[in-house]
Amino acid sequence: MYHIRASCLELIRDLDYDTDITFDQLNDNILRVFSQYSVNSDTAIITYFNKDNVELLLDQIEILPTNGDIFHVFVKKVWDCCSLCLQTFSITDDQLPMECLGKKCGYQYCHKCIKTLRGLDGQPFFCMFCKKQYAKLENGPKRNELIEKYLLWPQFSKKYGSESVTSLGIVLILDNLQSDLECRKAHLLSRSTTLLNKLFKRNVDVNEDMELNEVDQLLQQFELIQNQIQQIFNRMNHNTTVDNCLFEYREILSGNEDCYPSFIHLCQSLINYIEVFDNYSDPSLYQHEVTDYEETKYCVNDVNSLSSEDSLSSIKAILDDIMFRKKCLIPLRETLQLMLTDDLGQHPYTNYLNDEMRKVELMELSIKIIENKIINLHTIFTDINICITNYKNILKDDNNFTVDCSKFIRLCELLHMRIEQLEIEENFPQLTQLTNEWKDIYDNDNEFKPKIIQVLKAVEYDLVNKYGENRQYTPYTIPYKVGIIGCRSVGKSSLHNRLRNIETEYDPLFSPVAIEKSTFCYLQFDKIYSSNTDNNNNQIPISFIDIEGCTDIDSELKSGNYFEEICKVDCDLYLIVFDREFSKLELSWKKYIENTMNRKYLLVRTKVDSLFLDCYQQEFKIQFNNSQIIDEQKIKRILNKCHTIACKTQYNNKLEKVYLTASKYPRCDHLISNAYFSDFDKQQLIDDIIEIAIHDSREERLRKIAVITTAKLINTCFRRGYVVSVMKYKIAAGIASSIPFGDEIPRYFGREKVRQVFGVHNNSYITNKWNKTTNELQTYLMKYKLHILKNDMYTNAFSYLFDRTNTIEKIAVTRDDEGVGVKRKLVRSTYTKKIRMKDGDNNGKILKKIFPLTTSRALIAIGGAADAGIRLAAPTASWGLRVGLSVGLAGVGFVLAIPLCAWAAISNGKQMHNYLHLLCNDLLVLNEYFITTVINQCLQNNDELTADFGASTIESFPNLFELDDDMDCVLINRRQTTN
Ligand SMILES: [Zn+2]
Ligand SMILES: [Zn+2]
């Protein structure tokens, strides 16, 4: 019997197994026990500690003791994001997961948070998950090499297609190297150009920018390798390949009727002649059959088994074989030559022999020619190999040399992170300033500065600046983000190039087009368009984002994954690209974009050139050619037919509008390429995108960024203090002074504790200040007339905002004895409610535009689960989060739910802390309501912005937790089972 005690995030399970269990079975079994954390063999590893307390990967069953001792194992995975800053974990230094040293805990924080919180002098730290306290200077959470090696890096290697680089060295094909290089270059260029443009706008000096310099350096190295490739390419004789050399070589060895017999026969006949000379006998007596023995002796089968692969090893094998043949043939020839000179002209069979010698010479010559060709190939291959090795080396970081592409991945991730950060800063300058002001708050111990009213004012300021009366926002300042999605090889990259009018691969901003994967994660290119309809001839910035294609293979896993990809790029408009009949897979994306994300989409059918030709052939029974171009009627008819076909779907429904396109590069069908209609709907598509960009107020994307950024601020500045020192009551005091606790404080703490909490201040002062801010915040919030459903809140702190008109309580709320462990039931119909404004009309278009409640819905879903472990599992299990997701994932509520779950885990301690965190939860809910209301109100005041564009006007509230039935992917229904 094996006795195993497995732990995962403080959850402990004892497992017993018979000794005949295999390692794989054991592995699966252990992971299955923690399925609530959505661990599986792809996302988790099992570790143990050896005698010296070193953590090792459990990779064989022999390690387990059979003597009945309990063996401790630990299930590790990369958790969804840092619960302090909401940043997802990544391979960049700042985003590395740092693991709590509590063996059973292993909860992770990002490196940056740990660095900031502990400071240079190692400040005390408190793990909010397992409540482990790290004293001053004591080692805090640290990196776990096993997690990085087995979980983190493999995910990123996959994401950035490292396997294509790994496979380069196996078969040496120059084209593969070239296209891989082009592709990686395009990625680096697009990201660094985007970043540069952003930095340039803010007048940042980029000369000293370490990452950009590193990218430059890498791009220069790419250039060098491209030169090398070109040189090798010029030296190559493209008719000479390993394959045809080998073919010729085999032909030579098997003989040629006019010139020489097969290699074996030739060797054998030479041996005969030697014997004839020795005995002066008739050579015809010695003609005999080739036996099996001789076939073995001359390695006939070896020649047939030689590999024709383009690799150094196959070339080496051929050269070895040639060497062997020469060793057989040359000594025989030399012996005979010696005999000939001895008996020159005397022997009767000299003529026969001379004849034979010519054959030998011919064969030797033929072999020599092949040998030279192969030697030549060998030098070229060696050079290609050096080139590939160089390429691999420059893609790797010195300190991470075992992982292919480690440097490339790191740089891409860093650039991505910085671009995302700059986007936030561009859009929310006030909020950014506030964060910067407060982030080092732990340096001074005096008074807790962060005030919720300041957060709200900052976000309001930023939003009103965009949407309000004197708004700075125009479609000309915020780039419109257009994502291109579709299955792999449907022509996304071609479309991408065409939309930007890039027709040649020599353009530095060319998006690589290849049959193999040409896009890792995504490629972003910015382009400025001028509007046709806008009289002021304004410039409209549009960012096109080419998202990696979805593969049909293992569609269940991949398409679930693809929703994440779609979400992550967070675009205002999506182009759904397809090249066949519109399928259910594409339908699921369409619904997801429309309903769940509340974004716009357009449908684009690619590769219409061949569709056109087929239709023409069918309709007129002749093949289309240039002479028929003049008949515009016919062409119009066929184009209409193409439109009708493109609108058809696999599920008996018609699509409303589809744009037709054909690619210019690699090439549109030559029959069409010069025709006046060869662009199909391209121009129309571009015009429509521009038109939508002008009229779309991008509010959903901005709201999401606003909510997440504010939530980060609340989490880092208001809650984080708890982690630094659990006993720092001053922080609670800080919140108390800005939040109307009302009669809650005495109820929770009693007067004695309140005095401890406010130790440094005197009561009357606090009371006054408190009342003042209460009024201030309340007045401020009332200005916006926002109504919050009582059930969305955990405390009564904001009771003055509760929507009292809503008497139908569809949510069952029960409170436990302490009055804090709130249990709620999810009643779906309640959530179809839109935000209410006191005086506004509820039927206006604006109210349909955006909806709050995502945060609270997430909270409610979690609130139902009592056990801390399950709470943490709730969002994880339902979404199946993977490493490297940006915060822009799914709904806002989703992103917030993760750390909220984690914070919920600490709510079991002292009441004050409990209350503090419930209050912070409420702040998040309030925050989302507030931001939504501000945006809605601004939009309402701007009549010109209320025009409804695109297809995504929605009538009912999109339900985050339940997606459509015909969407056969993972998603969220499972959540409800945790209640
Ligand atoms: Zn963090
Ligand atoms: Zn811990």
GROMACS .gro file of N, CA and C in nm, residues 466-526:
model
  183
  466LYS      N    1  -1.345   6.263  -2.153
  466LYS     CA    2  -1.363   6.192  -2.279
  466LYS      C    3  -1.502   6.214  -2.335
  467TYR      N    4  -1.602   6.204  -2.247
  467TYR     CA    5  -1.738   6.201  -2.297
  467TYR      C    6  -1.820   6.324  -2.259
  468GLY      N    7  -1.772   6.398  -2.163
  468GLY     CA    8  -1.854   6.507  -2.110
  468GLY      C    9  -1.867   6.625  -2.204
  469GLU      N   10  -1.922   6.734  -2.152
  469GLU     CA   11  -1.955   6.849  -2.236
  469GLU      C   12  -1.836   6.904  -2.312
  470ASN      N   13  -1.729   6.934  -2.238
  470ASN     CA   14  -1.611   6.986  -2.306
  470ASN      C   15  -1.514   6.872  -2.336
  471ARG      N   16  -1.569   6.769  -2.391
  471ARG     CA   17  -1.491   6.647  -2.401
  471ARG      C   18  -1.368   6.661  -2.490
  472GLN      N   19  -1.265   6.597  -2.447
  472GLN     CA   20  -1.144   6.590  -2.529
  472GLN      C   21  -1.152   6.469  -2.620
  473TYR      N   22  -1.244   6.383  -2.586
  473TYR     CA   23  -1.253   6.262  -2.664
  473TYR      C   24  -1.304   6.290  -2.804
  474THR      N   25  -1.237   6.239  -2.902
  474THR     CA   26  -1.288   6.237  -3.038
  474THR      C   27  -1.245   6.103  -3.095
  475PRO      N   28  -1.310   6.060  -3.202
  475PRO     CA   29  -1.264   5.935  -3.262
  475PRO      C   30  -1.122   5.948  -3.314
  476TYR      N   31  -1.071   6.073  -3.311
  476TYR     CA   32  -0.940   6.095  -3.370
  476TYR      C   33  -0.828   6.086  -3.268
  477THR      N   34  -0.863   6.067  -3.144
  477THR     CA   35  -0.757   6.058  -3.043
  477THR      C   36  -0.737   5.917  -2.990
  478ILE      N   37  -0.845   5.843  -2.976
  478ILE     CA   38  -0.829   5.706  -2.926
  478ILE      C   39  -0.831   5.611  -3.044
  479PRO      N   40  -0.723   5.536  -3.067
  479PRO     CA   41  -0.724   5.444  -3.180
  479PRO      C   42  -0.839   5.343  -3.168
  480TYR      N   43  -0.903   5.321  -3.281
  480TYR     CA   44  -1.011   5.223  -3.284
  480TYR      C   45  -0.948   5.086  -3.304
  481LYS      N   46  -0.985   4.992  -3.219
  481LYS     CA   47  -0.919   4.860  -3.227
  481LYS      C   48  -1.005   4.763  -3.305
  482VAL      N   49  -0.947   4.711  -3.413
  482VAL     CA   50  -1.020   4.617  -3.497
  482VAL      C   51  -0.947   4.483  -3.495
  483GLY      N   52  -1.014   4.381  -3.445
  483GLY     CA   53  -0.954   4.248  -3.437
  483GLY      C   54  -0.997   4.162  -3.554
  484ILE      N   55  -0.903   4.084  -3.606
  484ILE     CA   56  -0.937   3.995  -3.717
  484ILE      C   57  -0.930   3.851  -3.666
  485ILE      N   58  -1.043   3.783  -3.666
  485ILE     CA   59  -1.045   3.647  -3.613
  485ILE      C   60  -1.097   3.550  -3.718
  486GLY      N   61  -1.061   3.423  -3.699
  486GLY     CA   62  -1.106   3.321  -3.793
  486GLY      C   63  -1.022   3.197  -3.777
  487CYS      N   64  -1.060   3.092  -3.847
  487CYS     CA   65  -0.983   2.969  -3.841
  487CYS      C   66  -0.848   2.993  -3.907
  488ARG      N   67  -0.756   2.902  -3.878
  488ARG     CA   68  -0.624   2.913  -3.938
  488ARG      C   69  -0.634   2.901  -4.091
  489SER      N   70  -0.553   2.976  -4.160
  489SER     CA   71  -0.543   2.969  -4.307
  489SER      C   72  -0.668   3.014  -4.381
  490VAL      N   73  -0.752   3.095  -4.321
  490VAL     CA   74  -0.864   3.147  -4.398
  490VAL      C   75  -0.826   3.279  -4.465
  491GLY      N   76  -0.704   3.323  -4.441
  491GLY     CA   77  -0.660   3.444  -4.509
  491GLY      C   78  -0.672   3.569  -4.423
  492LYS      N   79  -0.654   3.552  -4.291
  492LYS     CA   80  -0.663   3.668  -4.202
  492LYS      C   81  -0.550   3.766  -4.228
  493SER      N   82  -0.427   3.710  -4.238
  493SER     CA   83  -0.313   3.799  -4.256
  493SER      C   84  -0.320   3.870  -4.391
  494SER      N   85  -0.367   3.800  -4.493
  494SER     CA   86  -0.382   3.864  -4.624
  494SER      C   87  -0.480   3.979  -4.614
  495LEU      N   88  -0.591   3.953  -4.549
  495LEU     CA   89  -0.692   4.057  -4.533
  495LEU      C   90  -0.634   4.176  -4.458
  496HIS      N   91  -0.562   4.142  -4.353
  496HIS     CA   92  -0.494   4.240  -4.270
  496HIS      C   93  -0.408   4.332  -4.358
  497ASN      N   94  -0.328   4.271  -4.445
  497ASN     CA   95  -0.243   4.349  -4.535
  497ASN      C   96  -0.325   4.433  -4.631
  498ARG      N   97  -0.431   4.374  -4.683
  498ARG     CA   98  -0.511   4.445  -4.781
  498ARG      C   99  -0.581   4.566  -4.719
  499LEU      N  100  -0.630   4.548  -4.599
  499LEU     CA  101  -0.700   4.659  -4.534
  499LEU      C  102  -0.606   4.777  -4.511
  500ARG      N  103  -0.480   4.747  -4.496
  500ARG     CA  104  -0.384   4.854  -4.476
  500ARG      C  105  -0.319   4.894  -4.607
  501ASN      N  106  -0.371   4.840  -4.719
  501ASN     CA  107  -0.317   4.868  -4.852
  501ASN      C  108  -0.170   4.832  -4.864
  502ILE      N  109  -0.133   4.725  -4.799
  502ILE     CA  110   0.005   4.679  -4.812
  502ILE      C  111   0.003   4.562  -4.908
  503GLU      N  112   0.065   4.582  -5.024
  503GLU     CA  113   0.051   4.484  -5.130
  503GLU      C  114   0.177   4.400  -5.149
  504THR      N  115   0.284   4.439  -5.083
  504THR     CA  116   0.407   4.363  -5.108
  504THR      C  117   0.472   4.317  -4.980
  505GLU      N  118   0.536   4.203  -4.992
  505GLU     CA  119   0.600   4.146  -4.874
  505GLU      C  120   0.724   4.224  -4.833
  506TYR      N  121   0.768   4.318  -4.920
  506TYR     CA  122   0.889   4.392  -4.884
  506TYR      C  123   0.859   4.511  -4.795
  507ASP      N  124   0.730   4.538  -4.777
  507ASP     CA  125   0.691   4.642  -4.685
  507ASP      C  126   0.727   4.597  -4.542
  508PRO      N  127   0.796   4.683  -4.467
  508PRO     CA  128   0.835   4.640  -4.331
  508PRO      C  129   0.715   4.609  -4.242
  509LEU      N  130   0.600   4.662  -4.278
  509LEU     CA  131   0.483   4.638  -4.193
  509LEU      C  132   0.394   4.527  -4.249
  510PHE      N  133   0.454   4.449  -4.334
  510PHE     CA  134   0.380   4.338  -4.394
  510PHE      C  135   0.351   4.233  -4.288
  511SER      N  136   0.226   4.191  -4.285
  511SER     CA  137   0.193   4.084  -4.190
  511SER      C  138   0.223   3.951  -4.258
  512PRO      N  139   0.307   3.869  -4.196
  512PRO     CA  140   0.353   3.749  -4.266
  512PRO      C  141   0.239   3.655  -4.303
  513VAL      N  142   0.243   3.607  -4.423
  513VAL     CA  143   0.141   3.515  -4.470
  513VAL      C  144   0.210   3.382  -4.493
  514ALA      N  145   0.163   3.282  -4.429
  514ALA     CA  146   0.225   3.151  -4.451
  514ALA      C  147   0.121   3.044  -4.432
  515ILE      N  148   0.149   2.930  -4.488
  515ILE     CA  149   0.054   2.821  -4.472
  515ILE      C  150   0.062   2.769  -4.329
  516GLU      N  151   0.185   2.762  -4.281
  516GLU     CA  152   0.201   2.724  -4.141
  516GLU      C  153   0.163   2.844  -4.054
  517LYS      N  154   0.161   2.820  -3.926
  517LYS     CA  155   0.130   2.928  -3.833
  517LYS      C  156   0.215   3.051  -3.859
  518SER      N  157   0.154   3.163  -3.886
  518SER     CA  158   0.232   3.282  -3.914
  518SER      C  159   0.214   3.389  -3.808
  519THR      N  160   0.123   3.367  -3.718
  519THR     CA  161   0.098   3.466  -3.615
  519THR      C  162   0.106   3.397  -3.478
  520PHE      N  163   0.187   3.450  -3.389
  520PHE     CA  164   0.190   3.400  -3.253
  520PHE      C  165   0.106   3.496  -3.170
  521CYS      N  166   0.005   3.445  -3.104
  521CYS     CA  167  -0.086   3.527  -3.024
  521CYS      C  168  -0.150   3.634  -3.110
  522TYR      N  169  -0.083   3.744  -3.130
  522TYR     CA  170  -0.146   3.847  -3.211
  522TYR      C  171  -0.040   3.940  -3.269
  523LEU      N  172  -0.078   4.008  -3.374
  523LEU     CA  173   0.007   4.109  -3.435
  523LEU      C  174  -0.072   4.237  -3.442
  524GLN      N  175  -0.010   4.345  -3.403
  524GLN     CA  176  -0.084   4.470  -3.407
  524GLN      C  177  -0.015   4.569  -3.501
  525PHE      N  178  -0.095   4.629  -3.589
  525PHE     CA  179  -0.041   4.733  -3.677
  525PHE      C  180  -0.133   4.854  -3.671
  526ASP      N  181  -0.073   4.970  -3.659
  526ASP     CA  182  -0.153   5.092  -3.652
  526ASP      C  183  -0.151   5.161  -3.787
   0.00000   0.00000   0.00000
